[in-house]
PDB file of C-alpha atoms in Angstrom:
ATOM      1  CA  MET A   1       0.000   0.000   0.000  1.00  0.00           C
ATOM      2  CA  THR A   2       1.501   3.303  -1.048  1.00  0.00           C
ATOM      3  CA  ASP A   3       0.598   6.524   0.669  1.00  0.00           C
ATOM      4  CA  THR A   4       0.782   9.647  -1.432  1.00  0.00           C
ATOM      5  CA  ILE A   5       0.621  13.219  -0.290  1.00  0.00           C
ATOM      6  CA  GLU A   6      -2.072  15.194  -2.051  1.00  0.00           C
ATOM      7  CA  ASN A   7      -1.353  18.694  -3.285  1.00  0.00           C
ATOM      8  CA  ARG A   8      -3.400  21.193  -1.344  1.00  0.00           C
ATOM      9  CA  LYS A   9      -4.125  24.893  -1.597  1.00  0.00           C
ATOM     10  CA  SER A  10      -5.366  27.087   1.181  1.00  0.00           C
ATOM     11  CA  LEU A  11      -8.298  29.460   1.177  1.00  0.00           C
ATOM     12  CA  ILE A  12      -9.421  32.195   3.526  1.00  0.00           C
ATOM     13  CA  VAL A  13     -13.206  32.146   3.697  1.00  0.00           C
ATOM     14  CA  TYR A  14     -14.980  35.088   5.328  1.00  0.00           C
ATOM     15  CA  VAL A  15     -18.344  34.108   6.795  1.00  0.00           C
ATOM     16  CA  TYR A  16     -21.281  36.002   8.260  1.00  0.00           C
ATOM     17  CA  SER A  17     -21.448  33.757  11.311  1.00  0.00           C
ATOM     18  CA  THR A  18     -19.171  31.010  12.568  1.00  0.00           C
ATOM     19  CA  LYS A  19     -22.104  28.890  13.748  1.00  0.00           C
ATOM     20  CA  GLN A  20     -22.510  27.125  10.416  1.00  0.00           C
ATOM     21  CA  VAL A  21     -18.798  26.567   9.725  1.00  0.00           C
ATOM     22  CA  ARG A  22     -19.389  22.812   9.875  1.00  0.00           C
ATOM     23  CA  GLN A  23     -20.901  23.086   6.382  1.00  0.00           C
ATOM     24  CA  LEU A  24     -17.403  23.776   5.025  1.00  0.00           C
ATOM     25  CA  LYS A  25     -15.998  20.468   6.344  1.00  0.00           C
ATOM     26  CA  LYS A  26     -17.205  18.525   3.328  1.00  0.00           C
ATOM     27  CA  TYR A  27     -15.122  20.702   0.963  1.00  0.00           C
ATOM     28  CA  GLY A  28     -11.770  20.413   2.725  1.00  0.00           C
ATOM     29  CA  LEU A  29      -9.793  20.489   5.945  1.00  0.00           C
ATOM     30  CA  ILE A  30     -10.610  23.363   8.293  1.00  0.00           C
ATOM     31  CA  TYR A  31      -7.325  24.561   9.762  1.00  0.00           C
ATOM     32  CA  TYR A  32      -8.364  27.617  11.799  1.00  0.00           C
ATOM     33  CA  VAL A  33     -11.597  29.409  12.712  1.00  0.00           C
ATOM     34  CA  SER A  34     -11.546  32.970  14.004  1.00  0.00           C
ATOM     35  CA  GLN A  35     -14.618  33.592  16.126  1.00  0.00           C
ATOM     36  CA  LYS A  36     -13.917  37.316  16.462  1.00  0.00           C
ATOM     37  CA  MET A  37     -12.947  38.165  12.879  1.00  0.00           C
ATOM     38  CA  HIS A  38     -15.394  35.686  11.252  1.00  0.00           C
ATOM     39  CA  TYR A  39     -13.045  33.891   8.894  1.00  0.00           C
ATOM     40  CA  VAL A  40     -11.949  30.318   8.264  1.00  0.00           C
ATOM     41  CA  VAL A  41      -8.584  29.115   6.964  1.00  0.00           C
ATOM     42  CA  MET A  42      -9.005  25.837   5.144  1.00  0.00           C
ATOM     43  CA  TYR A  43      -7.074  23.510   2.858  1.00  0.00           C
ATOM     44  CA  VAL A  44      -8.677  22.048  -0.246  1.00  0.00           C
ATOM     45  CA  ASN A  45      -7.518  19.549  -2.847  1.00  0.00           C
ATOM     46  CA  ALA A  46      -5.523  21.304  -5.603  1.00  0.00           C
ATOM     47  CA  ASP A  47      -7.055  19.154  -8.358  1.00  0.00           C
ATOM     48  CA  ASN A  48     -10.598  20.349  -7.598  1.00  0.00           C
ATOM     49  CA  TYR A  49      -9.600  23.847  -6.448  1.00  0.00           C
ATOM     50  CA  ASP A  50     -11.628  25.902  -8.938  1.00  0.00           C
ATOM     51  CA  TRP A  51     -14.722  23.731  -8.555  1.00  0.00           C
ATOM     52  CA  ILE A  52     -14.559  23.836  -4.741  1.00  0.00           C
ATOM     53  CA  LYS A  53     -13.986  27.595  -4.709  1.00  0.00           C
ATOM     54  CA  GLU A  54     -17.068  28.102  -6.880  1.00  0.00           C
ATOM     55  CA  LYS A  55     -19.209  25.801  -4.703  1.00  0.00           C
ATOM     56  CA  ILE A  56     -18.104  27.509  -1.476  1.00  0.00           C
ATOM     57  CA  SER A  57     -18.749  30.978  -2.871  1.00  0.00           C
ATOM     58  CA  ASN A  58     -22.364  29.978  -3.626  1.00  0.00           C
ATOM     59  CA  LEU A  59     -23.092  29.105   0.024  1.00  0.00           C
ATOM     60  CA  LYS A  60     -25.268  31.579   1.944  1.00  0.00           C
ATOM     61  CA  ILE A  61     -22.926  31.734   4.925  1.00  0.00           C
ATOM     62  CA  VAL A  62     -19.958  32.920   2.829  1.00  0.00           C
ATOM     63  CA  LYS A  63     -19.235  36.620   2.544  1.00  0.00           C
ATOM     64  CA  LYS A  64     -16.106  36.415   0.361  1.00  0.00           C
ATOM     65  CA  ILE A  65     -13.183  34.123  -0.442  1.00  0.00           C
ATOM     66  CA  GLU A  66      -9.514  35.024  -0.743  1.00  0.00           C
ATOM     67  CA  GLU A  67      -6.673  32.922  -2.043  1.00  0.00           C
ATOM     68  CA  THR A  68      -3.648  32.771   0.190  1.00  0.00           C
ATOM     69  CA  PRO A  69      -0.458  34.181  -1.325  1.00  0.00           C
ATOM     70  CA  TYR A  70       1.665  31.160  -0.364  1.00  0.00           C
ATOM     71  CA  GLU A  71       2.319  30.108  -3.971  1.00  0.00           C
ATOM     72  CA  GLN A  72       3.541  33.604  -4.915  1.00  0.00           C
ATOM     73  CA  LEU A  73       6.126  33.798  -2.117  1.00  0.00           C
ATOM     74  CA  SER A  74       9.726  33.231  -3.036  1.00  0.00           C
ATOM     75  CA  SER A  75      10.999  29.871  -1.860  1.00  0.00           C
ATOM     76  CA  GLU A  76      14.635  30.611  -2.643  1.00  0.00           C
ATOM     77  CA  LEU A  77      17.005  30.978   0.262  1.00  0.00           C
ATOM     78  CA  SER A  78      19.510  33.799   0.293  1.00  0.00           C
ATOM     79  CA  LEU A  79      23.139  32.982  -0.299  1.00  0.00           C
ATOM     80  CA  GLU A  80      25.986  34.016   2.001  1.00  0.00           C
ATOM     81  CA  GLY A  81      27.358  36.499  -0.533  1.00  0.00           C
ATOM     82  CA  ASP A  82      24.116  38.497  -0.590  1.00  0.00           C
ATOM     83  CA  PHE A  83      24.875  40.289   2.672  1.00  0.00           C
ATOM     84  CA  GLU A  84      28.517  41.278   2.140  1.00  0.00           C
ATOM     85  CA  ASP A  85      27.687  44.847   1.149  1.00  0.00           C
ATOM     86  CA  VAL A  86      25.414  45.471   4.140  1.00  0.00           C
ATOM     87  CA  ASP A  87      26.955  47.483   6.988  1.00  0.00           C
ATOM     88  CA  ASP A  88      26.439  46.064  10.438  1.00  0.00           C
ATOM     89  CA  ASP A  89      25.595  48.162  13.475  1.00  0.00           C
ATOM     90  CA  GLU A  90      28.972  47.649  15.113  1.00  0.00           C
ATOM     91  CA  ASP A  91      29.453  51.360  15.808  1.00  0.00           C
ATOM     92  CA  TYR A  92      27.456  51.243  19.010  1.00  0.00           C
TER      93      TYR A  92
END
């Protein structure tokens, strides 16, 4: 039996009330629920991402949906030579 890791994408779903957040469980994994700010951070399957986003946006409890900027962030690490020109605060 081989276990594979599914590709996931995260969504920030703003809701009118957090009482009906359980409705979102069937679309993906709920990672965090903010009771005060009325939003949900959830992970959905990357293969069905557009379909799931459309289905969630049609729910009555959903105010708006935002994509998280994780994919746009740079994943490259800086090299040692990048900081040679920077002056340190050794004058103090």
